[in-house]
Amino acid sequence: MEPNEIKERLKIQRHPMLEQEPKERVKNFFEVPLGYTPEVAKEEALRCIQCKKPLCVSGCPVEIDIPAFVELIAEGDFIGAARKLKEKNALPAVCGRVCPQEDQCEKMCVVGKRGKPVAIGNLERFAADYERERGEIELPQILPDTGKKVAVVGAGPSGLTVAGDLVKKGHKVTIFEALHAPGGVLMYGIPEFRLPKAIVAAEVEFLRRLGVEIVCNAVIGKTDTVDELLKDGYDAVFLGTGAGLPYFMNIPGENLVGVYSANEYLTRINLMKAYRFPEFDTPVIKGRRIAVFGGGNTAMDSARTSIRLNPEKVFIIYRRSREELPARAEEVHHGEQEGLNFKFLTNPVRFIGNKEGRLEAVECIKMKLGEPDDSGRRRPIPIPDSEFKLHIDIAVVAIGNGPNPLIPATTEGLDVNKWGNIIVDNDTGGTSKRGVFSGGDIVRGGSTVILAMGDGRRAANAIHSYLLNGKK
Amino acid sequence: MFTIVEKKVLSPGVFQFKVLAKKIAEKRRPGQFIILRVYDEGERIPLTIVDSAPEKGTITLIFQQVGKTTTLLGGLNEGDDILDIVGPLGKPTHIKNFGNAVVIGGGIGIAPVYPIAKGLKKAGNRVISILGARNKDILILEDEMRLVSDDIQITTDDGSYGKKGFVTQALQELIDSELKVNMVLGVGPIPMMKALCEVTRPYNINTLVSLNPIMVDGTGMCGACRISFDGKIRFVCVDGPEFDGHRVDFDELIRRNRSYFREEKAAMESLTYHEGPRCYERFES
């Protein structure tokens, strides 16, 4: 690119995505950012200076050819851009929405060194949406049948990625999903206003069209075991079962009615659509004063979901300070716009209930930050005699998940670490058991959609060579 | 698909279905359960697998119409499909030869007791059954239970059949008799399970109960079904459904099972009743 053109491109300011007004959006579950128009997308794509050595790509866990798809958008070839994305990413409409781009591709963006980085995530979302809305989804080339069969356990981000990659390479892939609908955390966890379920359904449908078979209502470890899958003719198994065991805080009163794990609260509302009760049968208790405990993305999702159920107040109670919040800055910002009340440096001590065993209040204690702990963050320390009571009728515990033991407990020779996470080779996702690979939260503990997808990509490559050469 | 191949009315509002679910029929063991969903907007509810016929690929389910989902389920007929069934879930009952095993079923709780009694009998136990019901008309599975029991006692609240009184009294009499009771397994309304645990506690008799909390996913992912067991959290779906009854906080379970009583009432009121084979229909707003 000519220096003059680079100069011209660098003059263009980053285009924010239009959003629903906070006052409006707290009354509905529709998506918050509204997407780019084609004109805006083209303008934004023109900000990319097409670096010879694109650092952005090195920031992407699935190594999307970012300059190439962005340039296609700049040229107005939106369908071409979507196809370019899909060469590396089976779920671009999902990643364009839920990836922490600010810590990945956009963090590395050279344009961002002086000004704001190219809005890669917004552009990814635009191209994927454009293609889907036009209905012009072209199937990629599928290599000839290899005669090999792969079982993928769990239809979440890692499993869907593995399935998409392997089916394109000519293997026969079956996904086993425990719930009645595929998508994993994309369905039960991430709220509709951040990731419309119709988009997840469309991405899953795309995999079905590629030839992936999806069997719902199949709990591996119960309906079938991993060993049975291997015996029944699957040549390899990928375990992407997710972080399926919610942690509680082990404080008094945690089993009072009105105390939910974030998993239960979000599953009721997202997967089972309790926000549309009684049109949908699954209820959720609608609190007047709701407190969410934790500071990660799941806590933000729980709190922002709560505020859409028309309560008086929603609190986020976090034991460290704002600086240590693990949630994406964008989520925190959105939450604040929507009226969340953050209570930093605060930790719950016990829940208090009424005679019927329903939650009435939480007693909290104020904290201060001490020396850094193992995670490098400053350790929160309680301040003596600083207890206070906060009246709440719903509590959502969003402090993370442990690995679900169903599969490790029923699979011979599958090694796990002391927390129960499956141990894998970082380059291949290979486990201690021959022919069995794993990735995503069952390996990492609580992590992100895109890192799970990155694991899926690596495991798919390793499974492919295992199937062809018999080596891990 | 999960097709209903046989439907029987056991007592008013209590149905027995045989449903095609090949894999589950092969895999299930006594004490395990399934979760089902009747239609797209429906709830996920757990039901015990009462029996199975692997050669026919069917499982037997028994349920009472108490809420919206079970009411609509009861409106289905032979040939209809159940939208989703997942299982077998939960741990199977630990079955061995204990010696003298007393199994107690109260009301609809006789349904989950039956497969366990059958398993205990097969393992060589002397099975003594105590079945309780409010009255004779609503007693279920008497014939089936007789087939797997060495001895059987029946109690009704109103004395319309068997002995007048409660299962706890029959249990106390058994303990007071010559018989050495090696284990007790009881399933029924929570107050009944709580009461029978209090009967056996002074004698330190191994007493198992099968719990029926509210569940969502049934795989340990959500924690809706958590109970206090010796003061610690346990998930009934993966750690249970059977627990040592002496260590369960039943009062808490009663309160938790009432979490949605308002919503459940509202949901029932949204059903409309009319004459005909599918007598209940969902209210279309």
Coordinates of N, CA and C in Angstrom, one line a residue, chain A residues 177-181 188 216-219 221-225 228 232 243-250 253-265 267-268 271-272 277-286 354-358 397 401 404-406, chain B residues 2 23-24 27 32 35 37 39-44 68-69 72 83-92 214-228 232-233 235 237-238 252 255-264 266-267 270 282 285:
Chain A
E177 N -25.1 -34.3 22.6 CA -25.3 -33.1 23.4 C -26.3 -33.6 24.5
A178 N -26.0 -33.2 25.8 CA -26.8 -33.6 26.9 C -28.1 -32.9 27.0
L179 N -28.1 -31.6 26.6 CA -29.4 -30.9 26.7 C -30.3 -31.1 25.5
H180 N -31.4 -30.5 25.4 CA -32.3 -30.8 24.3 C -32.0 -29.9 23.1
A181 N -31.1 -29.0 23.3 CA -30.8 -28.1 22.1 C -29.3 -27.9 22.1
Y188 N -27.4 -21.8 26.7 CA -27.9 -21.7 28.1 C -27.3 -20.6 28.9
C216 N -29.1 -34.9 20.3 CA -29.4 -34.3 21.6 C -29.9 -35.3 22.6
N217 N -30.0 -34.9 23.8 CA -30.5 -35.7 24.9 C -29.6 -36.9 25.1
A218 N -28.3 -36.8 24.9 CA -27.4 -37.9 25.1 C -26.3 -37.4 26.1
V219 N -26.4 -38.0 27.3 CA -25.4 -37.7 28.3 C -24.3 -38.7 28.3
G221 N -21.3 -40.7 29.5 CA -21.1 -41.0 30.9 C -22.3 -41.7 31.5
K222 N -23.4 -41.5 30.8 CA -24.7 -42.1 31.3 C -25.3 -42.9 30.2
T223 N -25.8 -42.2 29.1 CA -26.5 -42.8 28.0 C -25.5 -43.8 27.3
D224 N -24.3 -43.3 27.1 CA -23.2 -44.1 26.6 C -21.9 -43.6 27.3
T225 N -20.9 -44.5 27.4 CA -19.7 -44.0 28.0 C -18.7 -43.8 26.8
E228 N -17.6 -47.0 25.4 CA -18.6 -47.6 24.5 C -18.5 -46.9 23.1
D232 N -18.0 -48.8 19.8 CA -19.0 -48.8 18.8 C -18.6 -48.3 17.5
A243 N -17.8 -26.3 31.4 CA -17.6 -26.2 32.9 C -18.9 -26.4 33.6
G244 N -19.1 -27.7 33.8 CA -20.5 -28.1 34.2 C -20.7 -28.3 35.6
L245 N -20.2 -27.6 36.6 CA -20.5 -27.8 38.0 C -20.3 -26.5 38.7
P246 N -21.4 -25.9 39.0 CA -21.3 -24.5 39.6 C -20.7 -24.5 41.0
Y247 N -19.8 -23.6 41.3 CA -19.3 -23.4 42.6 C -20.3 -22.6 43.5
F248 N -20.4 -22.9 44.7 CA -21.1 -22.1 45.7 C -20.1 -21.5 46.6
M249 N -20.6 -20.6 47.5 CA -19.6 -19.9 48.3 C -19.4 -20.5 49.7
N250 N -20.3 -21.5 50.0 CA -20.2 -22.2 51.3 C -20.3 -21.3 52.4
G253 N -26.9 -20.2 54.7 CA -28.1 -19.7 54.0 C -28.1 -19.8 52.5
E254 N -27.1 -20.5 52.0 CA -27.0 -20.6 50.5 C -28.0 -21.4 49.8
N255 N -28.8 -22.2 50.6 CA -29.8 -23.0 50.0 C -31.2 -22.4 50.2
L256 N -31.2 -21.2 50.7 CA -32.5 -20.5 50.8 C -33.2 -20.3 49.4
V257 N -34.5 -20.3 49.4 CA -35.2 -20.1 48.1 C -34.9 -18.7 47.6
G258 N -34.4 -18.6 46.4 CA -34.1 -17.3 45.9 C -32.6 -17.1 45.7
V259 N -31.8 -18.1 46.2 CA -30.4 -18.2 45.9 C -30.2 -19.1 44.7
Y260 N -29.6 -18.6 43.6 CA -29.4 -19.3 42.4 C -27.9 -19.4 42.1
S261 N -27.5 -20.5 41.5 CA -26.2 -20.4 40.8 C -26.4 -19.7 39.5
A262 N -25.4 -19.0 39.0 CA -25.5 -18.3 37.7 C -26.0 -19.3 36.6
N263 N -25.4 -20.5 36.6 CA -25.8 -21.5 35.6 C -27.3 -21.7 35.7
E264 N -27.9 -21.9 36.8 CA -29.3 -22.2 36.9 C -30.1 -21.0 36.4
Y265 N -29.7 -19.8 37.0 CA -30.5 -18.6 36.7 C -30.5 -18.3 35.2
T267 N -29.7 -20.5 32.7 CA -30.3 -21.6 32.0 C -31.8 -21.5 32.0
R268 N -32.4 -21.2 33.1 CA -33.8 -20.9 33.2 C -34.2 -19.8 32.2
L271 N -32.1 -20.7 28.1 CA -32.4 -21.9 27.4 C -33.9 -22.2 27.5
M272 N -34.4 -22.0 28.7 CA -35.8 -22.4 29.0 C -36.8 -21.2 28.8
F277 N -42.2 -16.5 30.7 CA -43.2 -17.2 31.5 C -44.5 -16.3 31.6
P278 N -45.7 -16.8 31.5 CA -46.1 -18.2 31.4 C -46.3 -18.7 30.0
E279 N -45.9 -17.9 29.0 CA -45.9 -18.4 27.6 C -45.0 -19.7 27.5
F280 N -43.9 -19.6 28.2 CA -43.0 -20.7 28.4 C -43.2 -21.2 29.8
D281 N -43.1 -22.5 30.0 CA -43.5 -23.1 31.3 C -42.5 -22.9 32.4
T282 N -41.2 -22.8 32.1 CA -40.2 -22.7 33.2 C -40.2 -21.4 33.8
P283 N -40.4 -21.4 35.2 CA -40.4 -20.1 35.8 C -39.0 -19.7 36.4
V284 N -38.9 -18.4 36.7 CA -37.8 -18.0 37.5 C -38.4 -17.0 38.5
I285 N -37.8 -16.9 39.7 CA -38.4 -16.0 40.6 C -37.9 -14.6 40.2
K286 N -38.9 -13.7 40.0 CA -38.5 -12.3 39.6 C -38.3 -11.5 40.9
N354 N -36.5 -15.7 55.5 CA -37.7 -15.5 56.4 C -38.2 -16.9 56.8
K355 N -39.4 -16.9 57.4 CA -39.9 -18.1 58.0 C -40.1 -19.2 57.0
E356 N -40.4 -18.8 55.8 CA -40.7 -19.8 54.7 C -39.4 -20.2 54.0
G357 N -38.3 -19.8 54.5 CA -37.0 -20.2 53.9 C -36.7 -19.4 52.6
R358 N -37.3 -18.2 52.5 CA -37.1 -17.4 51.3 C -36.1 -16.3 51.6
V397 N -25.2 -16.5 42.3 CA -23.8 -16.8 42.7 C -23.1 -17.1 41.4
N401 N -17.1 -22.1 37.8 CA -17.6 -23.5 37.7 C -16.4 -24.4 37.8
N404 N -17.3 -30.8 35.4 CA -18.3 -31.8 35.6 C -17.6 -33.2 35.7
P405 N -17.8 -34.0 36.7 CA -17.1 -35.3 36.9 C -17.7 -36.4 36.1
L406 N -18.8 -36.2 35.4 CA -19.5 -37.4 34.8 C -18.6 -38.2 33.9
Chain B
F2 N -39.7 -40.6 21.0 CA -40.1 -41.3 22.2 C -41.6 -41.5 22.2
K23 N -32.2 -46.9 24.0 CA -30.9 -46.8 24.7 C -31.1 -46.8 26.2
I24 N -32.1 -46.0 26.6 CA -32.4 -45.9 28.1 C -32.8 -47.2 28.6
K27 N -29.9 -49.4 29.2 CA -28.8 -48.9 30.1 C -29.3 -48.8 31.6
Q32 N -32.6 -45.1 38.9 CA -32.3 -44.0 38.0 C -33.5 -43.4 37.4
I35 N -35.2 -37.2 32.5 CA -35.9 -35.9 32.4 C -36.6 -35.8 31.1
R37 N -39.4 -33.5 28.4 CA -40.0 -32.3 28.0 C -41.1 -32.7 27.1
Y39 N -43.2 -30.6 25.2 CA -43.4 -29.8 23.9 C -42.4 -28.6 24.0
D40 N -42.3 -27.9 23.0 CA -41.2 -26.9 22.8 C -41.2 -25.8 24.0
E41 N -42.3 -25.4 24.4 CA -42.3 -24.3 25.4 C -42.3 -25.0 26.8
G42 N -42.1 -26.3 26.9 CA -42.3 -27.0 28.2 C -41.1 -27.0 29.1
E43 N -41.4 -27.4 30.3 CA -40.4 -27.5 31.4 C -39.7 -28.8 31.2
R44 N -38.6 -28.9 31.8 CA -37.9 -30.2 32.0 C -38.3 -30.8 33.3
K68 N -48.6 -28.4 35.7 CA -49.0 -28.2 34.3 C -48.4 -29.2 33.4
T69 N -47.1 -29.5 33.6 CA -46.4 -30.5 32.7 C -47.0 -31.9 32.9
L72 N -50.4 -32.0 31.2 CA -50.4 -32.1 29.8 C -49.9 -33.5 29.4
L83 N -41.6 -35.2 23.4 CA -40.6 -34.4 22.6 C -39.1 -34.9 23.0
D84 N -38.8 -34.8 24.2 CA -37.4 -35.1 24.7 C -37.4 -36.0 25.9
I85 N -36.6 -37.0 25.9 CA -36.3 -37.8 27.1 C -34.8 -38.0 27.2
V86 N -34.2 -37.7 28.3 CA -32.8 -37.9 28.5 C -32.5 -38.7 29.7
G87 N -31.6 -39.7 29.6 CA -31.3 -40.5 30.7 C -30.5 -41.7 30.2
P88 N -30.3 -42.7 31.1 CA -30.7 -42.7 32.5 C -29.8 -41.8 33.3
L89 N -30.4 -41.0 34.2 CA -29.7 -40.1 35.0 C -29.6 -40.5 36.5
G90 N -28.7 -40.0 37.2 CA -28.5 -40.3 38.6 C -27.8 -41.6 38.8
K91 N -27.4 -41.8 40.1 CA -26.7 -43.1 40.4 C -27.7 -44.2 40.6
P92 N -27.3 -45.4 40.1 CA -28.2 -46.5 40.4 C -28.2 -46.8 41.9
I214 N -36.6 -30.1 42.7 CA -36.8 -29.4 41.4 C -35.5 -29.5 40.7
M215 N -35.5 -29.9 39.4 CA -34.3 -30.0 38.6 C -34.5 -29.2 37.3
V216 N -33.3 -28.9 36.7 CA -33.4 -28.3 35.4 C -32.6 -29.2 34.4
D217 N -31.3 -29.2 34.5 CA -30.6 -30.0 33.4 C -30.4 -31.5 33.8
G218 N -30.3 -31.8 35.1 CA -30.1 -33.2 35.5 C -28.8 -33.8 35.3
T219 N -27.8 -32.9 35.0 CA -26.4 -33.5 34.8 C -25.4 -32.8 35.7
G220 N -25.9 -32.1 36.7 CA -24.9 -31.4 37.7 C -24.5 -30.0 37.3
M221 N -25.1 -29.5 36.2 CA -24.7 -28.2 35.7 C -25.3 -27.0 36.4
C222 N -26.5 -27.2 37.0 CA -27.2 -26.0 37.4 C -27.3 -25.9 39.0
G223 N -27.4 -27.0 39.7 CA -27.5 -26.9 41.1 C -28.9 -26.6 41.7
A224 N -29.9 -26.6 40.8 CA -31.3 -26.4 41.3 C -31.7 -27.4 42.3
C225 N -31.1 -28.6 42.2 CA -31.6 -29.8 43.0 C -30.8 -29.9 44.2
R226 N -30.0 -28.9 44.6 CA -29.1 -29.1 45.8 C -29.9 -29.3 47.1
I227 N -29.3 -30.1 47.9 CA -29.8 -30.3 49.3 C -28.7 -30.1 50.3
S228 N -29.0 -30.1 51.5 CA -28.0 -30.1 52.6 C -28.0 -31.5 53.1
K232 N -23.7 -30.1 54.2 CA -22.9 -29.8 53.0 C -23.8 -29.9 51.8
I233 N -23.4 -29.2 50.7 CA -24.3 -29.2 49.5 C -24.0 -30.5 48.7
F235 N -25.7 -32.4 45.1 CA -26.7 -32.3 44.0 C -27.4 -33.6 43.8
C237 N -29.2 -34.7 41.4 CA -29.2 -35.3 40.1 C -27.9 -36.2 39.8
V238 N -26.8 -35.8 40.4 CA -25.6 -36.6 40.1 C -25.1 -37.3 41.4
E252 N -35.6 -28.2 54.8 CA -35.1 -27.4 53.7 C -35.6 -27.8 52.3
R255 N -39.0 -26.7 51.8 CA -39.1 -25.3 51.4 C -38.6 -25.0 50.0
R256 N -37.6 -25.7 49.6 CA -37.1 -25.5 48.3 C -38.1 -26.0 47.2
N257 N -38.7 -27.1 47.5 CA -39.7 -27.6 46.6 C -40.9 -26.7 46.4
R258 N -41.1 -25.8 47.4 CA -42.2 -24.8 47.2 C -41.7 -23.5 46.6
S259 N -40.5 -23.5 46.0 CA -39.9 -22.2 45.5 C -40.9 -21.5 44.5
Y260 N -41.6 -22.3 43.7 CA -42.4 -21.7 42.6 C -43.9 -22.0 42.8
F261 N -44.3 -22.1 44.0 CA -45.8 -22.4 44.2 C -46.7 -21.4 43.5
R262 N -46.3 -20.1 43.6 CA -47.1 -19.1 42.9 C -47.1 -19.3 41.4
E263 N -45.9 -19.5 40.9 CA -45.8 -19.7 39.4 C -46.6 -21.0 39.0
E264 N -46.4 -22.0 39.8 CA -47.1 -23.3 39.4 C -48.6 -23.2 39.4
A266 N -50.2 -20.3 38.8 CA -50.5 -19.5 37.6 C -50.5 -20.4 36.4
A267 N -49.5 -21.3 36.3 CA -49.4 -22.1 35.1 C -50.6 -23.1 35.0
S270 N -53.6 -21.5 33.6 CA -53.5 -21.1 32.2 C -54.0 -22.3 31.3
R282 N -53.1 -26.1 26.2 CA -52.5 -24.9 26.7 C -53.2 -23.7 26.3
S285 N -52.5 -17.4 24.1 CA -52.8 -16.0 24.3 C -52.7 -15.3 23.0

